[in-house]
mmCIF file of C-alpha atoms in Angstrom:
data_model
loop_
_atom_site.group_PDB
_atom_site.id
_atom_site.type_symbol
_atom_site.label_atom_id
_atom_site.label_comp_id
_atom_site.label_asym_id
_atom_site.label_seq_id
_atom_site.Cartn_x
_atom_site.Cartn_y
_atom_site.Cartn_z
ATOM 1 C CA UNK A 1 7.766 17.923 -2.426
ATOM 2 C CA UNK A 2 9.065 21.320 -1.763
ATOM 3 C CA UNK A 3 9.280 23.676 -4.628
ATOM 4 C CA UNK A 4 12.782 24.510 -3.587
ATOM 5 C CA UNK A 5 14.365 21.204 -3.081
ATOM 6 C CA UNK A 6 16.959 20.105 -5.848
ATOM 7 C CA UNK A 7 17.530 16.538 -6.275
ATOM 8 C CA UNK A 8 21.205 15.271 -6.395
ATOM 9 C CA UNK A 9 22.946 15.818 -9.632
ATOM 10 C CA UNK A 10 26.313 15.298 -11.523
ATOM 11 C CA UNK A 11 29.358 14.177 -8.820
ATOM 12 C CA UNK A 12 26.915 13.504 -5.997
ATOM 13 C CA UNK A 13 24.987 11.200 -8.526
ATOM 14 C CA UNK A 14 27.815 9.223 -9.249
ATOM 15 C CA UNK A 15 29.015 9.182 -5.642
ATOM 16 C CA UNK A 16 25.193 7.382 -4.781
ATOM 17 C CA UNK A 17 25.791 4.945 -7.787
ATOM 18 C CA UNK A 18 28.904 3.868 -6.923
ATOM 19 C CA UNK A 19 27.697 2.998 -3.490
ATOM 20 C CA UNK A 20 24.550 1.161 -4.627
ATOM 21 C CA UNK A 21 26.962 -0.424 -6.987
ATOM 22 C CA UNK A 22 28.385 -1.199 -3.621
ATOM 23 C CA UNK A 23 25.313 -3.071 -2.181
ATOM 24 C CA UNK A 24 24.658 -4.788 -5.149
ATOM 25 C CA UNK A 25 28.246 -6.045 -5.472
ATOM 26 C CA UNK A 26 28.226 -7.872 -2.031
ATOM 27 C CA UNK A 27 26.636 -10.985 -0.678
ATOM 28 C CA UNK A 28 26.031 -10.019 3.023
ATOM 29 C CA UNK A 29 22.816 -8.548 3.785
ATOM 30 C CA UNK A 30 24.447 -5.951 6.445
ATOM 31 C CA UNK A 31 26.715 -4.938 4.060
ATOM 32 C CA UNK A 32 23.912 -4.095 2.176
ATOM 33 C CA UNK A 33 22.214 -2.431 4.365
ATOM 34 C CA UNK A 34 24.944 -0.092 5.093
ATOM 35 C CA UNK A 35 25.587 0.743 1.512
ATOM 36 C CA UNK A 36 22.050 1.877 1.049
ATOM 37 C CA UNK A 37 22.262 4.188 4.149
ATOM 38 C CA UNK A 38 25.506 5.540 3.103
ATOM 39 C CA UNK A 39 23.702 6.633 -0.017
ATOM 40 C CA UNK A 40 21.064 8.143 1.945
ATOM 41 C CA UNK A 41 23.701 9.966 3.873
ATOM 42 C CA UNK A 42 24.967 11.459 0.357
ATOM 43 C CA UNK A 43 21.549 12.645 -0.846
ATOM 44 C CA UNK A 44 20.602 14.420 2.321
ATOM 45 C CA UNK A 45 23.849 16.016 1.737
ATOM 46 C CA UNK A 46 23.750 16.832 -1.666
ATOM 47 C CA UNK A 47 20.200 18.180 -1.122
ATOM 48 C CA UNK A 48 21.072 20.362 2.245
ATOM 49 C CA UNK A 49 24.342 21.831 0.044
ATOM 50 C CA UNK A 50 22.297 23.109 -3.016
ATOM 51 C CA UNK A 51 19.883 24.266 -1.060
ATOM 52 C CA UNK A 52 22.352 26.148 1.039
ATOM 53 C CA UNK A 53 23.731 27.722 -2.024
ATOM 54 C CA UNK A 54 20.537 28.960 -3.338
ATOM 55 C CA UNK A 55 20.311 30.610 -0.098
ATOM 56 C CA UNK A 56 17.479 28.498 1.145
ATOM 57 C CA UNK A 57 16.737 28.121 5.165
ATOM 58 C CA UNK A 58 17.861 25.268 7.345
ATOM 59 C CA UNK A 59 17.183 21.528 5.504
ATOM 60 C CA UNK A 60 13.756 19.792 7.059
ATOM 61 C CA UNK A 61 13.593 16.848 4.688
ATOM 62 C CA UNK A 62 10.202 14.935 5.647
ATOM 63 C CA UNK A 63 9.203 11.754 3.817
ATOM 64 C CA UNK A 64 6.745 13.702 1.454
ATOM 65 C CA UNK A 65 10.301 15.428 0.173
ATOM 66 C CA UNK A 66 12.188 12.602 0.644
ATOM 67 C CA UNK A 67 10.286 9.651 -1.989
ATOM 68 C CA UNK A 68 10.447 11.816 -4.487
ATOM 69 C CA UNK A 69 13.936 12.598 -4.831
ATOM 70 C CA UNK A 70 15.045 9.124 -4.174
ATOM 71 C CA UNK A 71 12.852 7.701 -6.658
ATOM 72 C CA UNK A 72 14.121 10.709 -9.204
ATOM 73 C CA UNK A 73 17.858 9.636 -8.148
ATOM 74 C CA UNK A 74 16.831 5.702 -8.663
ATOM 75 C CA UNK A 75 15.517 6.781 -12.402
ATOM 76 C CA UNK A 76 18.943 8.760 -13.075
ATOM 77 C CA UNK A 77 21.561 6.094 -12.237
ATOM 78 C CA UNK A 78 19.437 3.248 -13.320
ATOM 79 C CA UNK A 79 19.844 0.775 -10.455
ATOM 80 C CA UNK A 80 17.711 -1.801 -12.045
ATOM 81 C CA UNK A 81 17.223 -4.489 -9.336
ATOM 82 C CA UNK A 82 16.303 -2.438 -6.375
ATOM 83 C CA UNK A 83 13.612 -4.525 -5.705
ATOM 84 C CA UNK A 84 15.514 -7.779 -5.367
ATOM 85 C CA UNK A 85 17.868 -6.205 -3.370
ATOM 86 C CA UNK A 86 15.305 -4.905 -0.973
ATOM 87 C CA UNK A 87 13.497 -8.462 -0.933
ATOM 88 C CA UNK A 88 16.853 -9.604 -0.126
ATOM 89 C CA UNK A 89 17.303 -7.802 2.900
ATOM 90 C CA UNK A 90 14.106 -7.968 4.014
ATOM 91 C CA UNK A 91 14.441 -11.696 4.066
ATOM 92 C CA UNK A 92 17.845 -11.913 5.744
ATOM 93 C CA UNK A 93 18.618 -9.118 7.651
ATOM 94 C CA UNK A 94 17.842 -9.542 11.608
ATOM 95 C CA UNK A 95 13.982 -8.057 12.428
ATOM 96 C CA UNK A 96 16.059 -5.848 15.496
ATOM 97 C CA UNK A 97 18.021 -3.952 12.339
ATOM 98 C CA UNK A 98 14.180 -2.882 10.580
ATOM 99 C CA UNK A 99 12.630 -0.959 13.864
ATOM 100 C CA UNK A 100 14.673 2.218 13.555
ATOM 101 C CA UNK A 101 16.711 4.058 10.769
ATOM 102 C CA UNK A 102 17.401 0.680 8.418
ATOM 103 C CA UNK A 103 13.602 -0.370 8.144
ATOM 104 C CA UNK A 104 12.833 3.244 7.909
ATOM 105 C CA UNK A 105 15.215 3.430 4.627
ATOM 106 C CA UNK A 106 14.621 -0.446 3.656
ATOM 107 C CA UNK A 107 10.674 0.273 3.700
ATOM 108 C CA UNK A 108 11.529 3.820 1.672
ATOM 109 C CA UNK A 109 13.638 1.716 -0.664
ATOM 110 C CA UNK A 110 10.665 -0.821 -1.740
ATOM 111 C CA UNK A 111 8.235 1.570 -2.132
ATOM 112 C CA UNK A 112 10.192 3.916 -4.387
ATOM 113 C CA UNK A 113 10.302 0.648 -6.072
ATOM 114 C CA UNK A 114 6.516 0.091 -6.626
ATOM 115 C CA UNK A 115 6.459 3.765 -7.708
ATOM 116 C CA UNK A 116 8.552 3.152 -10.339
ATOM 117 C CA UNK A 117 7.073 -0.226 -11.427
ATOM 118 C CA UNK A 118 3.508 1.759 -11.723
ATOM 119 C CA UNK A 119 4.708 4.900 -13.120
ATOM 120 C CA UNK A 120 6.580 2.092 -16.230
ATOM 121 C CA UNK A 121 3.232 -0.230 -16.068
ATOM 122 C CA UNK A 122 1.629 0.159 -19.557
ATOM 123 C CA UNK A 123 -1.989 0.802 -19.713
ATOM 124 C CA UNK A 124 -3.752 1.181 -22.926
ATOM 125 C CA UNK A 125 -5.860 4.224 -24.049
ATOM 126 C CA UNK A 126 -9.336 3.858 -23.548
ATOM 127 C CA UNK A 127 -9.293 1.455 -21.001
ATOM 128 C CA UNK A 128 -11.469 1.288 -17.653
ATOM 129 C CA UNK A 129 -8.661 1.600 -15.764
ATOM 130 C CA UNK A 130 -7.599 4.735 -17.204
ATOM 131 C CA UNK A 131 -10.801 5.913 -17.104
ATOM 132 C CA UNK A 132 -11.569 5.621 -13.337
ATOM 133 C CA UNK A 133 -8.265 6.966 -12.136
ATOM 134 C CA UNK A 134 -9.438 9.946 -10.750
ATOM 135 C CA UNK A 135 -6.640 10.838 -8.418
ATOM 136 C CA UNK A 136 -2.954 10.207 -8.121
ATOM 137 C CA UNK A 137 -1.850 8.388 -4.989
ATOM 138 C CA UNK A 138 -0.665 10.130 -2.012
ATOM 139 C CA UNK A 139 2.518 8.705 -0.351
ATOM 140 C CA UNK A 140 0.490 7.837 2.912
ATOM 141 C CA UNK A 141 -1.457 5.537 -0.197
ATOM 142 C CA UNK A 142 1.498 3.305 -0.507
ATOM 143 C CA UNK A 143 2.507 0.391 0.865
ATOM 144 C CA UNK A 144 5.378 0.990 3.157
ATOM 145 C CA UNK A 145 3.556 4.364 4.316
ATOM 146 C CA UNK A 146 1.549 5.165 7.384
ATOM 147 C CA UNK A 147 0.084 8.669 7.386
ATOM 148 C CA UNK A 148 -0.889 9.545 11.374
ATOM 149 C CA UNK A 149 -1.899 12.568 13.283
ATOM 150 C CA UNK A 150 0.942 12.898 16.292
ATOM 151 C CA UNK A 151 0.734 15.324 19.152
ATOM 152 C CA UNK A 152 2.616 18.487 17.846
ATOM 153 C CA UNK A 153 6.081 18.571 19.682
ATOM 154 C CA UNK A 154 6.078 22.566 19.391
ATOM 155 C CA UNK A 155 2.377 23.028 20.793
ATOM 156 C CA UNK A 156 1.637 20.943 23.551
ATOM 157 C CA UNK A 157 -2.280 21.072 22.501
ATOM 158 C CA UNK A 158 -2.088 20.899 18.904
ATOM 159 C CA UNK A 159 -1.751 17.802 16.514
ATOM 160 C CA UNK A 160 0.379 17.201 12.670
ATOM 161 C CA UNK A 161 0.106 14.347 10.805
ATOM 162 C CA UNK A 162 3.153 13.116 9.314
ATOM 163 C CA UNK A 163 3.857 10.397 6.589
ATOM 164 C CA UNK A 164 6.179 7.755 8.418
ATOM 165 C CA UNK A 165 7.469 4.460 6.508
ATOM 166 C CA UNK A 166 6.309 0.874 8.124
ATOM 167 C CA UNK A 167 7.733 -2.391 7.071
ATOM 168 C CA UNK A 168 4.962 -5.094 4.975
ATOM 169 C CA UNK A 169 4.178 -6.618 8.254
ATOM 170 C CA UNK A 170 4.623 -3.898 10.933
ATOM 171 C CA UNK A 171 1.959 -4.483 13.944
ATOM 172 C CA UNK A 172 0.451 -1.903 15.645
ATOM 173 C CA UNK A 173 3.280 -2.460 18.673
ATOM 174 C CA UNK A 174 6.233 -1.902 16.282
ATOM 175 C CA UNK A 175 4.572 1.124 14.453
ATOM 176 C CA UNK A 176 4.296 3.350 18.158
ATOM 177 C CA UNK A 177 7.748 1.911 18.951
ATOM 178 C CA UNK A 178 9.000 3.598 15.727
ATOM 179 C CA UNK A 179 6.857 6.667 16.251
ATOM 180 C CA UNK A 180 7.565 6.983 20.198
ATOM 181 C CA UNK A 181 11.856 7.168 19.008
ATOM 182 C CA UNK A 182 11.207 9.616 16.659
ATOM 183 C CA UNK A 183 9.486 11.837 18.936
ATOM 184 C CA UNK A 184 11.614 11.180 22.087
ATOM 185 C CA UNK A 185 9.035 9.274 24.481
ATOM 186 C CA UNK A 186 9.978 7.566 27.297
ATOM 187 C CA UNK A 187 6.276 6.762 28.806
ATOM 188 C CA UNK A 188 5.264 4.375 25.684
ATOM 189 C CA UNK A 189 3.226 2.047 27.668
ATOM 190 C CA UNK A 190 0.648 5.274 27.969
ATOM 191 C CA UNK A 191 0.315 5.615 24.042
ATOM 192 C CA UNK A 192 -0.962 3.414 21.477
ATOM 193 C CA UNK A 193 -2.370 3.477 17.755
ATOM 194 C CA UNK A 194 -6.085 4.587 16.798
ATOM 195 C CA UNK A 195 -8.082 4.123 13.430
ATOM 196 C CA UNK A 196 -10.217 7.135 13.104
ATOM 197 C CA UNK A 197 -13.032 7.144 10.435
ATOM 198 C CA UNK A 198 -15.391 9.952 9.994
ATOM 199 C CA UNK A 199 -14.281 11.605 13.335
ATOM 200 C CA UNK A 200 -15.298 8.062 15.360
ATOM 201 C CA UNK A 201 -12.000 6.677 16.933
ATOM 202 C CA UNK A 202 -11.110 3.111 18.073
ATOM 203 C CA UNK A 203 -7.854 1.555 19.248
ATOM 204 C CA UNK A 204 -5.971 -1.506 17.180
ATOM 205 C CA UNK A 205 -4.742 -3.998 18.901
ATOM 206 C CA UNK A 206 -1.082 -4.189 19.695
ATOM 207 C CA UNK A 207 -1.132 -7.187 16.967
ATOM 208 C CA UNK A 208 -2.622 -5.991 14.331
ATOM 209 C CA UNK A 209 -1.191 -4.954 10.962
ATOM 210 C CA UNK A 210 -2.311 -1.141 9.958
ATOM 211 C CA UNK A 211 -1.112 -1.795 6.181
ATOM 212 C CA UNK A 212 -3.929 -4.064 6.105
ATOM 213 C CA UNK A 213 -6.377 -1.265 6.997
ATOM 214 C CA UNK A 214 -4.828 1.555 5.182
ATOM 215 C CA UNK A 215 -4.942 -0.752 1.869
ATOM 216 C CA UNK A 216 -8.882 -1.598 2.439
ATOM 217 C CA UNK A 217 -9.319 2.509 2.647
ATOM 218 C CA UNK A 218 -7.683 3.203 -0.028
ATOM 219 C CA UNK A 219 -9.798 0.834 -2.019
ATOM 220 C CA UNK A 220 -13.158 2.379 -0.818
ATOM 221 C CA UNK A 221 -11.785 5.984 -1.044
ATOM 222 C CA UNK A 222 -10.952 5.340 -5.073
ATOM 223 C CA UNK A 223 -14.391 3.516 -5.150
ATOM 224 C CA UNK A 224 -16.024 6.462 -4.046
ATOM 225 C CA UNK A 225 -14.790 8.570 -5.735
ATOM 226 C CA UNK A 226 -16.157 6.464 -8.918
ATOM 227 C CA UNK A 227 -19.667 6.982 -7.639
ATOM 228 C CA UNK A 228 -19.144 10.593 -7.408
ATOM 229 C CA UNK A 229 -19.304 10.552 -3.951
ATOM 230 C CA UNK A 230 -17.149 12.211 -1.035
ATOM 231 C CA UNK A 231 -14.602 9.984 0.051
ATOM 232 C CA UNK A 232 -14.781 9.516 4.248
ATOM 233 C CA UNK A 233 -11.961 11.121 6.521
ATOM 234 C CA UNK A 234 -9.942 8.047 7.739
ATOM 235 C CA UNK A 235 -6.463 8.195 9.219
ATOM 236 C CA UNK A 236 -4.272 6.733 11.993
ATOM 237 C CA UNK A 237 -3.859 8.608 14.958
ATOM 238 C CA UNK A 238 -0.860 8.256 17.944
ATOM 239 C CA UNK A 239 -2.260 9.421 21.468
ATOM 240 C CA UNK A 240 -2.846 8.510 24.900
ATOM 241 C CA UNK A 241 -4.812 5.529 25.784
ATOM 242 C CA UNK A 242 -7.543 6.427 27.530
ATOM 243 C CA UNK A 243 -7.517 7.242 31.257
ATOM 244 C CA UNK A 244 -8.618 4.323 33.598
ATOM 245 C CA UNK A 245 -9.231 4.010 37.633
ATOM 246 C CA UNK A 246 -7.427 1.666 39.061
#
């Protein structure tokens, strides 16, 4: 997270309680839905309004910056059954409201969620698992999180990789729909999703579920790293398919 990002605090923290109060309060999963955007909508402004007064620069809030804080603003109010709210609207709410900004804050929700549940697992001194943690997670690490390498939108022949959320059972077509509306394309049919591992690429499938993939690398990257060894480059990568005559 950027070092000069405040989280929410005091009035704005009660204002984002009272409207996950809100979501909790009511039966109907849209309802719901909108309740947890609306207290999205508070924290962006909260954060771009003490950043302003600190005389910082223009608010990018990415979702490296953004987990963090929500899961900090999660801890402060204690909203203790986030995670049956989000399997509530997961379950209920219409799959044509998680493609664009409500999956994006749904899938944000749960895994601030399984952040929290691992930071408050217990784990006893002295035991393997203690010892073989060698690294914390990255957010592209969770579930919910897709870390890909997208053409750069300021330099036509440069690439960025950017942390974007995906929903438990995303597929390859739904994860470049998501990525082609967030970086304005109108020619999707030309693009499609790659797995890249140790600079050899391959396209997925349209059908196929990345989280799958990312999960099994994240096993053999922390299993590596046991055995001393140097975990392999692997990461999902937007770009053109590749040219063919007709």
């Amino acid at each position: 997270m950027q070092d000069n990002l405040i989280p929410p605090q005091g009035p704005s923290l009660d204002h984002i309680k009272g409207k996950l109060n809100k979501m909790q309060a009511t039966h109907s999963p849209l309802c719901k839905l909108e309740h947890l955007l609306a207290a999205v909508d508070i924290i962006y402004q909260s954060v771009k309004d003490l950043k302003t007064e600190v005389g910082g620069e223009d608010l990018v809030l990415g979702a490296d910056d953004f987990l963090p804080i929500f899961i900090y603003v999660l801890s402060q109010v204690h909203f203790r059954h986030a995670e049956i709210e989000a399997e509530y609207m997961w379950g209920l709410l219409d799959p044509s409201l998680l493609t664009g900004e409500g999956g994006y804050y749904l899938t944000t929700l749960s895994s601030a969620v399984m952040v929290l549940k691992q930071i408050h697992e217990p784990t006893h001194a002295g035991s393997k698992k203690m010892r073989r943690m060698t690294r914390l997670p990255h957010i592209g690490d969770l579930q919910g999180y897709m870390r890909v390498r997208l053409p750069d939108q300021m330099n036509v022949d440069a690439t960025v990789f950017k942390t974007l959320p995906i929903g438990p059972s995303m597929t390859v077509r739904d994860a470049c729909q998501l990525i082609a509306q967030k970086l304005s394309i109108n020619n999707l049919e030309n693009f499609t999703l790659y797995k890249v591992v140790d600079n050899r690429e391959s396209i997925l499938d349209d059908d196929f579920q990345p989280q799958h993939l990312k999960m099994e690398w994240v096993l053999l990257d922390l299993e590596a790293e046991r055995e001393g060894q140097t975990p392999v480059e692997r990461y999902f990568a937007f770009k053109r398919k590749p040219f063919t005559d007709l």
